[in-house]
Coordinates of N, CA and C and ligand atoms in Angstrom, one line a residue:
M1 N 5.5 -10.1 -12.0 CA 4.2 -9.6 -11.6 C 4.3 -8.3 -10.9
R2 N 3.2 -7.6 -11.6 CA 3.3 -6.1 -10.7 C 2.4 -5.6 -9.5
L3 N 2.8 -6.9 -8.7 CA 1.7 -7.0 -7.7 C 2.7 -7.1 -6.3
S4 N 1.9 -6.0 -5.4 CA 2.3 -6.7 -4.0 C 0.8 -6.5 -2.9
V5 N 1.0 -7.5 -2.2 CA 0.0 -8.5 -1.5 C 0.0 -7.6 -0.4
N6 N -1.0 -7.1 0.2 CA -0.9 -6.6 1.7 C -2.0 -7.7 2.2
I7 N -1.0 -8.0 3.2 CA -1.9 -9.1 4.0 C -2.6 -8.6 5.4
D8 N -2.7 -7.8 5.6 CA -3.2 -7.3 6.7 C -4.7 -8.0 6.9
H9 N -5.3 -8.3 6.4 CA -6.8 -9.2 6.6 C -6.4 -10.4 7.0
F10 N -5.5 -11.0 6.7 CA -5.2 -12.3 7.4 C -4.9 -12.0 9.0
V11 N -4.4 -11.0 9.2 CA -4.0 -10.6 10.4 C -5.7 -10.6 11.2
T12 N -6.5 -9.5 10.5 CA -8.0 -9.3 10.8 C -8.5 -10.6 11.5
L13 N -8.1 -11.5 10.6 CA -8.8 -12.8 11.0 C -8.2 -13.5 12.4
R14 N -6.5 -13.3 12.4 CA -6.3 -13.8 13.7 C -6.9 -13.3 14.8
E15 N -6.8 -11.8 14.8 CA -7.2 -10.9 15.6 C -8.9 -11.1 16.1
A16 N -9.5 -11.7 15.4 CA -10.9 -12.0 15.2 C -10.9 -12.7 16.8
R17 N -10.2 -13.7 17.1 CA -10.3 -14.8 18.3 C -8.8 -14.8 19.0
R18 N -8.2 -13.4 18.7 CA -6.9 -13.9 19.5 C -6.1 -14.4 19.5
S19 N -5.9 -15.2 18.2 CA -5.1 -16.9 17.9 C -4.0 -16.7 17.1
S20 N -3.4 -17.6 16.8 CA -1.9 -17.2 16.2 C -2.2 -17.7 14.9
D21 N -3.1 -18.0 14.3 CA -3.7 -18.1 13.0 C -4.8 -17.5 12.5
P22 N -4.9 -16.9 11.2 CA -3.7 -17.9 10.5 C -2.6 -16.8 10.4
D23 N -1.6 -17.7 10.4 CA 0.1 -16.7 10.6 C 0.2 -15.6 9.4
P24 N 0.6 -14.4 9.5 CA 0.9 -13.7 8.5 C 2.4 -14.0 7.9
V25 N 3.1 -14.3 8.2 CA 4.3 -14.6 7.7 C 4.1 -15.7 6.7
L26 N 3.3 -17.1 6.7 CA 2.9 -17.9 6.1 C 2.2 -17.4 5.1
A27 N 1.1 -16.6 5.2 CA 0.4 -15.9 3.9 C 1.5 -15.1 3.1
A28 N 2.5 -14.8 3.6 CA 3.6 -13.6 2.8 C 3.8 -14.6 1.6
L29 N 4.7 -15.8 2.8 CA 5.5 -16.8 1.7 C 4.9 -17.3 0.6
L30 N 3.7 -17.8 1.1 CA 2.6 -18.3 0.0 C 2.6 -17.0 -1.1
A31 N 2.4 -16.2 -0.7 CA 2.1 -15.1 -1.7 C 3.1 -15.0 -2.8
E32 N 4.5 -15.0 -2.2 CA 5.7 -14.8 -2.7 C 5.6 -15.9 -3.8
Q33 N 5.9 -17.4 -3.4 CA 5.3 -18.1 -4.1 C 4.6 -18.4 -5.2
A34 N 3.5 -17.7 -5.5 CA 2.4 -17.2 -6.1 C 3.1 -16.4 -7.1
G35 N 4.0 -15.6 -6.8 CA 4.8 -14.3 -7.8 C 4.2 -13.2 -7.5
A36 N 4.0 -12.8 -6.1 CA 3.6 -11.8 -5.7 C 5.4 -10.8 -5.8
E37 N 5.4 -9.5 -6.1 CA 7.0 -8.5 -6.1 C 7.0 -8.4 -4.8
G38 N 6.1 -8.4 -3.9 CA 6.5 -7.3 -2.6 C 5.2 -8.1 -1.8
I39 N 5.3 -7.5 -0.5 CA 4.4 -8.0 0.9 C 3.8 -6.4 1.5
V40 N 3.1 -6.1 1.6 CA 2.6 -4.9 2.4 C 1.8 -5.0 3.3
C41 N 1.9 -4.7 4.7 CA 1.4 -4.6 5.8 C 1.4 -2.9 6.2
H42 N 0.0 -2.7 7.1 CA 0.2 -1.5 7.8 C 0.0 -1.4 9.2
I43 N 0.9 -1.1 9.8 CA 1.1 -0.9 11.5 C -0.1 0.1 11.8
R44 N -1.1 0.2 12.1 CA -1.6 1.4 12.6 C -1.9 1.7 14.3
G45 N -2.2 2.8 14.7 CA -1.8 3.4 15.9 C -3.0 2.6 17.0
D46 N -3.8 2.2 16.7 CA -4.8 0.9 17.5 C -4.0 -0.6 17.6
R47 N -3.5 -0.6 16.6 CA -2.4 -1.9 16.7 C -4.2 -3.2 16.1
R48 N -4.8 -2.8 15.4 CA -6.1 -3.7 15.3 C -5.7 -5.1 14.6
H49 N -4.7 -4.8 13.7 CA -4.3 -5.9 13.5 C -2.5 -6.2 13.4
I50 N -1.9 -6.1 12.1 CA -0.3 -6.0 12.6 C 0.2 -5.1 13.7
K51 N 0.8 -6.0 14.5 CA 1.8 -5.8 15.6 C 3.5 -5.7 15.2
E52 N 3.9 -5.0 16.3 CA 5.0 -5.0 15.7 C 6.0 -6.4 16.1
K53 N 5.6 -7.2 16.4 CA 6.3 -8.7 16.5 C 6.4 -9.3 15.4
D54 N 4.9 -8.8 14.3 CA 4.9 -9.3 13.2 C 5.5 -8.8 12.0
L55 N 5.9 -7.3 12.5 CA 7.0 -6.7 11.6 C 8.3 -7.5 11.4
H56 N 8.6 -7.5 12.7 CA 10.0 -8.3 12.8 C 10.4 -9.7 12.2
R57 N 9.2 -10.5 12.7 CA 9.0 -11.7 11.9 C 8.9 -11.9 10.0
L58 N 7.8 -10.6 9.7 CA 7.9 -10.3 8.5 C 9.5 -10.0 7.8
R59 N 9.8 -9.3 8.4 CA 11.5 -9.0 8.1 C 12.4 -10.2 7.8
E60 N 12.6 -10.7 8.6 CA 13.2 -12.1 8.6 C 12.7 -12.6 7.3
A61 N 11.3 -12.9 7.2 CA 11.4 -14.0 6.5 C 11.0 -13.6 4.7
V62 N 10.6 -12.4 5.0 CA 9.7 -11.7 3.4 C 11.5 -11.6 2.6
R63 N 11.0 -12.5 1.4 CA 12.3 -12.7 0.3 C 12.4 -11.4 -0.7
T64 N 11.2 -10.7 -0.9 CA 10.9 -9.8 -1.9 C 10.7 -8.7 -1.4
S65 N 10.0 -7.6 -1.4 CA 10.2 -6.3 -0.6 C 9.2 -6.5 0.0
L66 N 9.4 -6.1 1.3 CA 8.6 -5.7 2.5 C 8.4 -4.4 2.7
N67 N 6.9 -3.8 2.5 CA 6.4 -2.5 2.0 C 5.5 -2.2 3.4
V68 N 6.1 -1.3 4.6 CA 5.4 -1.1 6.0 C 4.5 0.2 5.8
E69 N 3.1 -0.1 5.5 CA 2.5 1.7 5.4 C 2.4 2.0 7.2
M70 N 2.5 3.3 7.4 CA 2.2 4.0 8.6 C 2.2 5.3 8.8
A71 N 1.4 6.2 9.8 CA 1.3 7.2 9.7 C 3.1 8.1 10.0
A72 N 3.3 9.2 9.9 CA 4.2 10.3 9.8 C 4.2 10.7 11.2
T73 N 4.2 10.0 12.1 CA 4.5 9.8 13.7 C 5.9 9.2 14.0
E74 N 6.3 10.2 15.2 CA 7.8 9.9 15.7 C 7.8 8.6 16.3
D75 N 6.3 8.0 17.0 CA 6.1 7.0 17.3 C 6.8 5.4 16.5
M76 N 5.8 5.8 14.8 CA 6.0 5.1 14.0 C 7.4 5.2 13.0
K77 N 7.8 6.2 13.4 CA 9.2 6.8 12.8 C 10.0 5.6 13.5
K78 N 10.3 5.5 14.6 CA 11.1 4.7 15.6 C 11.0 3.2 15.0
I79 N 9.6 3.1 14.6 CA 9.5 1.4 14.7 C 10.3 1.0 13.2
A80 N 10.0 1.8 12.5 CA 10.5 1.8 10.8 C 12.1 1.7 10.9
L81 N 12.7 2.4 11.7 CA 14.1 2.4 12.0 C 14.7 1.4 13.0
K82 N 13.5 0.5 13.5 CA 14.2 -0.7 14.3 C 13.9 -1.5 13.1
V83 N 12.7 -2.1 12.6 CA 12.5 -3.0 11.6 C 13.0 -3.0 10.6
K84 N 13.5 -1.6 9.7 CA 14.2 -1.5 8.5 C 13.4 -2.4 7.2
P85 N 11.8 -2.2 6.9 CA 11.6 -2.5 5.7 C 12.2 -2.3 4.7
D86 N 11.9 -2.6 3.3 CA 12.6 -2.0 2.3 C 11.9 -0.6 1.8
F87 N 10.6 -0.9 2.2 CA 9.9 0.6 1.7 C 9.2 1.0 3.6
V88 N 9.0 2.2 3.6 CA 8.0 2.6 4.2 C 6.8 3.3 3.2
S89 N 5.4 3.1 3.3 CA 4.5 4.1 2.8 C 3.9 5.1 3.6
L90 N 4.5 6.0 3.8 CA 3.5 7.3 4.9 C 2.1 7.2 4.1
V91 N 1.1 7.1 5.0 CA -0.6 7.5 4.8 C -1.1 7.9 5.6
P92 N -1.9 8.7 5.5 CA -3.1 9.4 6.7 C -3.5 8.4 7.5
E93 N -3.8 8.7 8.7 CA -4.5 7.7 9.8 C -5.6 8.4 10.6
Q94 N -6.9 8.0 10.4 CA -7.9 8.3 11.2 C -8.3 6.9 12.5
P95 N -8.7 7.3 13.8 CA -8.5 6.4 14.7 C -9.7 5.4 14.5
E96 N -10.9 6.0 13.6 CA -12.2 5.5 13.3 C -12.5 4.8 12.1
E97 N -11.6 4.9 11.6 CA -11.7 4.6 9.9 C -11.9 3.2 9.4
L98 N -12.3 2.5 8.5 CA -12.2 1.3 8.5 C -10.9 0.7 7.8
T99 N -10.7 1.6 6.9 CA -9.6 1.4 5.7 C -9.1 3.1 5.6
T100 N -7.9 3.3 5.2 CA -7.5 4.6 4.6 C -8.3 5.4 3.5
E101 N -8.4 6.8 4.1 CA -10.0 7.5 3.6 C -9.4 7.9 2.5
G102 N -7.8 8.3 2.2 CA -7.3 9.3 1.1 C -6.1 9.3 1.4
G103 N -5.7 10.0 0.1 CA -4.1 10.3 0.3 C -3.7 11.2 1.4
L104 N -2.2 11.2 1.7 CA -1.8 12.3 2.8 C -1.4 13.3 2.0
D105 N -1.7 14.5 2.7 CA -1.5 16.1 2.3 C -0.2 16.2 2.1
A106 N 0.7 15.8 1.2 CA 1.9 16.3 1.0 C 2.6 17.8 0.9
A107 N 1.4 18.8 0.2 CA 2.0 19.8 -0.1 C 1.8 20.7 1.2
G108 N 1.0 20.0 2.0 CA 0.6 20.7 3.0 C 1.2 20.6 4.3
Q109 N 2.2 19.6 4.5 CA 3.2 19.1 5.5 C 4.7 18.9 5.0
Q110 N 4.8 19.4 4.3 CA 6.1 19.5 3.5 C 7.4 19.5 4.6
K111 N 7.2 20.8 5.6 CA 8.2 21.0 6.5 C 8.3 19.7 7.4
H112 N 7.0 19.1 7.5 CA 7.2 17.6 8.9 C 7.7 16.4 7.8
L113 N 7.1 16.5 7.0 CA 7.9 15.1 6.2 C 8.9 14.9 5.9
E114 N 9.6 16.4 5.4 CA 10.8 16.3 5.0 C 12.0 15.8 5.6
S115 N 12.1 16.4 7.2 CA 13.0 15.9 7.8 C 12.7 13.9 8.4
H116 N 11.6 13.7 8.0 CA 10.9 12.8 8.4 C 11.2 11.5 7.7
I117 N 11.5 12.0 6.0 CA 11.6 11.3 5.2 C 12.9 11.0 4.7
R118 N 14.0 12.2 5.4 CA 15.3 12.0 5.3 C 16.2 10.8 6.3
E119 N 15.4 11.1 7.5 CA 15.7 10.4 8.3 C 15.6 8.8 8.1
L120 N 14.5 8.4 7.6 CA 14.1 7.3 6.9 C 15.3 6.5 6.1
Q121 N 15.2 7.6 4.8 CA 15.8 7.2 3.7 C 17.9 6.9 4.2
A122 N 18.1 8.1 4.9 CA 19.7 7.9 5.6 C 20.1 6.2 6.5
A123 N 18.7 6.2 6.8 CA 18.7 4.6 7.4 C 18.5 3.7 6.2
G124 N 18.5 4.2 5.2 CA 18.5 3.1 4.3 C 16.7 2.5 3.7
V125 N 16.0 2.9 4.4 CA 14.8 2.7 4.2 C 14.2 3.9 3.0
K126 N 13.8 3.5 1.8 CA 13.0 3.8 1.0 C 11.5 4.2 1.3
V127 N 11.4 5.8 0.7 CA 10.1 6.2 1.3 C 8.9 6.2 -0.1
S128 N 7.9 5.8 0.2 CA 6.7 6.4 -0.6 C 5.7 6.8 0.0
I129 N 4.6 7.8 -0.9 CA 3.7 8.4 -0.7 C 2.7 8.0 -1.3
F130 N 1.3 8.0 0.0 CA 0.2 7.6 -0.6 C -0.4 8.7 -0.9
V131 N -1.0 9.3 -2.4 CA -0.9 10.3 -2.8 C -2.8 10.3 -3.5
D132 N -3.5 11.3 -3.4 CA -4.7 11.1 -4.5 C -3.8 11.9 -5.6
T133 N -5.1 12.2 -6.6 CA -4.6 12.3 -7.9 C -4.4 13.5 -8.2
E134 N -4.6 14.6 -7.4 CA -4.2 16.1 -7.0 C -2.6 16.6 -7.9
I135 N -2.4 17.3 -8.4 CA -1.4 17.6 -9.4 C -0.3 17.9 -8.7
R136 N -0.9 19.0 -7.6 CA -0.3 19.8 -6.7 C 0.5 18.5 -5.2
Q137 N -0.1 17.9 -5.0 CA 0.3 16.6 -4.1 C 1.2 16.2 -4.9
I138 N 1.4 15.7 -6.0 CA 2.3 14.7 -6.7 C 3.9 15.8 -6.8
E139 N 3.2 17.4 -7.3 CA 4.4 17.4 -7.5 C 5.2 18.0 -5.8
A140 N 4.5 18.1 -4.8 CA 5.0 18.1 -3.2 C 5.7 16.8 -3.2
C141 N 5.3 15.9 -3.5 CA 6.0 14.2 -3.4 C 7.6 14.4 -4.2
R142 N 7.6 15.0 -5.4 CA 8.5 15.0 -6.0 C 9.5 16.0 -5.2
K143 N 9.3 17.1 -5.0 CA 9.8 18.3 -4.1 C 10.5 17.3 -2.7
L144 N 9.8 16.2 -2.4 CA 10.3 15.6 -1.1 C 11.2 14.1 -1.4
N145 N 11.7 14.5 -2.5 CA 12.5 13.1 -3.2 C 12.3 11.7 -3.1
V146 N 10.9 11.9 -3.2 CA 10.4 10.1 -2.0 C 11.1 9.1 -3.4
D147 N 10.5 8.1 -2.9 CA 11.4 6.7 -3.8 C 10.4 6.5 -4.5
R148 N 8.9 6.8 -4.2 CA 7.7 6.1 -4.9 C 6.9 7.2 -4.4
I149 N 5.6 7.1 -5.4 CA 4.2 7.4 -5.2 C 3.4 6.7 -5.2
E150 N 2.4 6.1 -4.6 CA 0.9 5.3 -4.4 C -0.2 6.1 -4.8
I151 N -0.4 5.6 -6.0 CA -1.8 6.7 -6.6 C -3.4 6.2 -5.6
N152 N -4.1 6.8 -4.7 CA -4.9 6.1 -4.1 C -5.8 6.3 -5.3
T153 N -6.3 4.9 -5.9 CA -7.7 4.6 -6.4 C -8.6 4.2 -5.7
G154 N -9.3 4.6 -4.9 CA -10.2 4.3 -3.8 C -11.5 5.1 -4.5
P155 N -11.2 6.7 -5.1 CA -12.5 7.0 -5.5 C -12.7 6.5 -7.2
Y156 N -11.7 5.5 -7.6 CA -12.3 5.2 -9.1 C -12.8 4.1 -8.3
A157 N -12.6 3.0 -7.7 CA -12.7 2.0 -7.1 C -14.1 2.0 -6.6
E158 N -14.7 3.3 -5.7 CA -16.0 3.2 -5.0 C -17.0 4.1 -6.1
S159 N -16.6 4.5 -6.8 CA -17.8 5.2 -8.1 C -18.7 4.0 -8.9
P160 N -19.7 4.4 -9.4 CA -20.5 3.2 -9.7 C -20.0 3.8 -11.0
Q161 N -20.1 2.4 -12.1 CA -19.8 2.3 -13.6 C -20.3 3.5 -14.0
G162 N -19.9 4.0 -14.9 CA -20.3 5.3 -15.9 C -19.6 6.4 -16.0
R163 N -19.9 7.9 -16.0 CA -19.2 8.8 -15.9 C -18.3 9.0 -14.9
K164 N -19.1 9.3 -13.5 CA -17.8 9.4 -12.5 C -16.8 8.4 -12.5
R165 N -17.1 7.2 -12.9 CA -15.9 6.1 -12.7 C -14.6 6.4 -14.1
D166 N -15.4 7.0 -14.7 CA -14.6 7.4 -16.1 C -13.9 8.2 -15.8
E167 N -14.5 9.2 -15.1 CA -13.5 10.3 -14.7 C -12.5 10.4 -13.9
A168 N -12.8 9.5 -12.6 CA -12.2 9.0 -11.8 C -10.7 8.3 -12.4
L169 N -10.8 7.5 -13.1 CA -10.2 6.5 -14.0 C -8.8 7.4 -15.0
E170 N -9.9 8.8 -15.6 CA -8.8 9.8 -16.0 C -8.0 10.5 -15.3
A171 N -8.2 10.8 -14.2 CA -7.6 11.2 -13.1 C -6.7 10.7 -12.7
V172 N -6.7 9.1 -12.6 CA -5.6 8.3 -12.4 C -4.5 8.0 -13.4
R173 N -4.9 8.3 -14.4 CA -3.9 8.0 -15.9 C -3.3 9.7 -15.7
L174 N -3.8 10.5 -15.6 CA -3.4 12.0 -15.5 C -2.2 12.2 -14.6
A175 N -2.8 11.6 -13.2 CA -1.5 11.8 -12.3 C -0.4 10.5 -12.3
A176 N -0.6 9.8 -12.9 CA 0.3 8.7 -13.1 C 1.5 9.4 -14.3
A177 N 0.6 9.9 -15.0 CA 1.9 10.3 -16.3 C 2.5 11.7 -15.7
H178 N 2.0 12.6 -15.1 CA 2.4 13.3 -14.8 C 3.8 13.1 -13.6
A179 N 3.3 12.0 -12.6 CA 4.2 11.7 -12.0 C 5.8 11.0 -12.6
A180 N 5.2 10.2 -13.8 CA 6.2 9.9 -14.5 C 6.9 10.5 -15.1
D181 N 6.5 11.2 -15.6 CA 7.4 12.7 -16.5 C 8.3 13.5 -15.4
L182 N 7.5 13.4 -14.2 CA 8.5 14.1 -12.9 C 9.8 13.3 -12.5
G183 N 9.9 11.7 -13.0 CA 10.6 11.2 -12.9 C 10.5 10.0 -11.7
L184 N 8.9 10.4 -10.9 CA 9.0 9.5 -10.1 C 8.2 7.8 -10.3
E185 N 8.7 6.7 -9.5 CA 8.1 5.7 -9.5 C 6.9 5.7 -9.3
V186 N 5.7 4.9 -9.7 CA 4.7 5.0 -9.7 C 3.8 3.9 -9.3
H187 N 3.1 3.4 -8.2 CA 2.3 2.5 -7.9 C 1.0 3.0 -7.7
A188 N 0.0 2.0 -7.7 CA -1.4 2.6 -7.4 C -2.3 1.5 -6.3
G189 N -3.1 1.7 -5.8 CA -3.9 1.2 -5.0 C -4.9 1.6 -3.8
H190 N -6.0 0.8 -3.7 CA -7.2 1.0 -2.9 C -8.1 0.3 -3.4
G191 N -8.8 -0.1 -2.8 CA -10.2 -0.7 -3.3 C -10.6 -2.0 -4.3
L192 N -9.0 -2.1 -5.1 CA -9.2 -2.6 -6.5 C -9.4 -4.3 -6.2
D193 N -9.9 -5.0 -7.1 CA -10.4 -6.0 -6.9 C -10.7 -6.7 -8.4
Y194 N -11.0 -8.2 -8.3 CA -10.8 -8.8 -9.5 C -11.7 -8.4 -10.8
H195 N -12.8 -7.3 -10.3 CA -13.9 -6.8 -11.5 C -13.2 -5.5 -12.0
N196 N -12.9 -4.6 -11.0 CA -12.6 -3.0 -11.5 C -11.1 -3.2 -11.6
V197 N -10.1 -4.3 -11.6 CA -8.5 -3.7 -11.6 C -8.1 -3.7 -13.4
E198 N -8.3 -4.0 -14.2 CA -8.1 -4.3 -15.7 C -7.7 -2.8 -16.3
P199 N -9.0 -1.6 -16.2 CA -8.5 -0.6 -16.6 C -7.5 0.6 -16.2
V200 N -7.3 -0.1 -15.0 CA -5.9 0.9 -13.6 C -5.0 -0.1 -14.5
A201 N -4.8 -1.2 -14.7 CA -4.0 -2.0 -15.2 C -3.0 -1.8 -16.5
A202 N -4.3 -1.0 -17.3 CA -3.6 -0.9 -18.6 C -3.3 0.6 -18.5
I203 N -2.9 1.2 -17.4 CA -2.4 2.0 -17.7 C -0.4 1.9 -17.3
E204 N 0.3 2.4 -18.4 CA 1.3 1.7 -18.5 C 2.1 2.7 -17.1
D205 N 2.0 3.9 -17.1 CA 3.2 4.6 -16.3 C 2.8 4.0 -14.7
I206 N 1.9 3.2 -14.3 CA 2.3 2.9 -13.4 C 2.6 0.9 -13.6
T207 N 3.6 0.9 -12.2 CA 4.3 -0.1 -12.6 C 4.5 -1.1 -11.3
G208 N 3.3 -0.7 -10.4 CA 2.8 -1.7 -9.2 C 1.8 -1.4 -8.8
F209 N 1.2 -2.6 -8.0 CA 0.0 -2.4 -7.1 C -0.1 -2.8 -6.0
S210 N -1.1 -2.1 -5.1 CA -0.8 -2.7 -3.7 C -2.2 -3.2 -3.6
I211 N -2.5 -4.3 -3.2 CA -3.7 -4.7 -3.5 C -3.8 -5.9 -2.0
G212 N -4.9 -5.7 -1.3 CA -4.8 -6.6 -0.1 C -6.4 -7.5 -0.1
F213 N -7.5 -6.3 0.6 CA -9.1 -7.1 0.8 C -9.8 -8.0 -0.2
S214 N -9.4 -7.6 -1.0 CA -10.0 -8.3 -2.3 C -9.0 -9.9 -2.4
I215 N -7.9 -9.9 -2.4 CA -7.0 -11.2 -2.2 C -7.3 -12.1 -1.4
V216 N -7.2 -11.4 -0.1 CA -7.5 -11.8 1.0 C -9.1 -12.8 1.0
A217 N -10.1 -11.9 0.5 CA -11.5 -12.6 0.5 C -11.3 -13.5 -0.2
R218 N -10.8 -13.4 -1.6 CA -10.7 -14.6 -2.1 C -9.9 -15.9 -2.2
A219 N -9.0 -15.6 -1.0 CA -8.0 -16.3 -0.5 C -8.8 -17.2 0.4
A220 N -9.7 -16.4 1.6 CA -10.6 -17.7 2.4 C -10.9 -18.5 1.6
I221 N -11.4 -18.7 0.0 CA -12.1 -19.2 -0.1 C -11.6 -20.4 -1.5
V222 N -10.4 -20.3 -2.1 CA -10.0 -20.8 -2.7 C -8.5 -20.8 -2.5
G223 N -7.9 -20.0 -1.7 CA -6.7 -20.6 -1.1 C -5.6 -19.3 -1.7
I224 N -4.8 -19.4 -1.1 CA -3.7 -18.0 -1.1 C -3.1 -18.0 -2.8
D225 N -3.1 -19.2 -2.7 CA -1.7 -19.4 -4.4 C -3.2 -19.0 -5.7
T226 N -3.9 -19.5 -5.4 CA -5.0 -19.5 -6.8 C -5.6 -17.8 -6.6
A227 N -5.6 -17.1 -5.3 CA -6.3 -15.7 -5.4 C -4.9 -14.8 -5.4
V228 N -3.7 -15.3 -5.8 CA -2.6 -14.3 -5.9 C -2.4 -14.5 -7.7
R229 N -2.6 -15.4 -8.0 CA -2.0 -15.9 -9.5 C -3.1 -15.3 -9.8
D230 N -4.7 -15.3 -9.8 CA -6.0 -15.0 -10.0 C -5.5 -13.2 -11.0
M231 N -4.8 -12.6 -9.4 CA -4.9 -11.2 -9.8 C -3.5 -11.0 -10.6
G232 N -2.4 -11.6 -10.3 CA -1.6 -11.6 -11.3 C -1.8 -11.5 -12.6
D233 N -2.6 -12.5 -13.0 CA -3.0 -12.5 -14.6 C -3.9 -11.5 -15.1
L234 N -4.8 -10.8 -14.3 CA -5.2 -9.8 -14.7 C -4.7 -8.5 -14.6
L235 N -3.3 -8.2 -14.3 CA -2.4 -6.9 -14.4 C -1.4 -7.4 -15.6
L236 N -1.3 -8.5 -16.0 CA -0.8 -8.5 -17.2 C -1.1 -8.3 -18.7
I237 N -1.7 -6.9 -18.5 CA -2.1 -6.3 -19.4 C -1.1 -5.8 -20.3
Ligands
PXP301 N1 -2.7 1.3 -0.2 C1 -3.0 1.5 1.1 C2 -1.7 2.9 1.1 C3 -3.8 1.6 1.9 O1 -3.9 1.8 3.3 C4 -4.6 0.0 1.0 C5 -5.3 -0.4 2.5 O2 -4.0 -1.2 3.7 C6 -4.3 -0.7 0.5 C7 -3.2 0.0 -0.7 C8 -5.0 -1.8 0.1 O3 -6.4 -1.8 -0.2 P1 -7.3 -3.0 -0.4 O4 -7.0 -3.7 0.9 O5 -8.3 -2.0 -0.6 O6 -6.7 -3.3 -1.6

């Protein structure tokens, strides 16, 4: 299954009552049991959902691949070097945003990112960068020798059906093809749900998907196992 499940919003629910339920570790294990090939979570500067303690527990429990999204800051790097997830995904972060709003400016921050990425990789942590479909950003990721990129599907997911959405899909397709030609492993994610994922799943150069909100929302109604399997079925194109 080319699906990594982002479990952040199980923790959003937990934090709504400052409770210990639902437990993100249990969510991760059930997602893996339903066939997920990886577990993703985002530790934010404001710790609105995932906390350091969750990361340590997830590191102990996750048997597939643990991918932690974070900003490229010194504090976050320290956390990554302690937890040692399989992957760190570098994302931009704005304090008031509801969710990540776009890709990282890899082209504009080459110098800073280069040493940041080298340090993580030297410690055995693979690095992915969340990028928009711009070719210059993808080429910047290649120069940075990242282990993977994740193409931002947000503009596609947010466009109304019609020409705008078709163009956004084409941009994802071209970006994925270019990245694959450069030898990069290509994942995609953001805003993907049960209704819009199939055209993106049909892009062969994309070998993995990171999907969170729509799976957690469905899981609240039908359970995690069904929610993950339903999404997995849509990715089998
Ligand atoms: N990829 C990245 C880099 C993200 O920041 C997020 C949201 O945390 C996702 C994928 C998943 O997006 P969604 O929750 O809309 O499926």
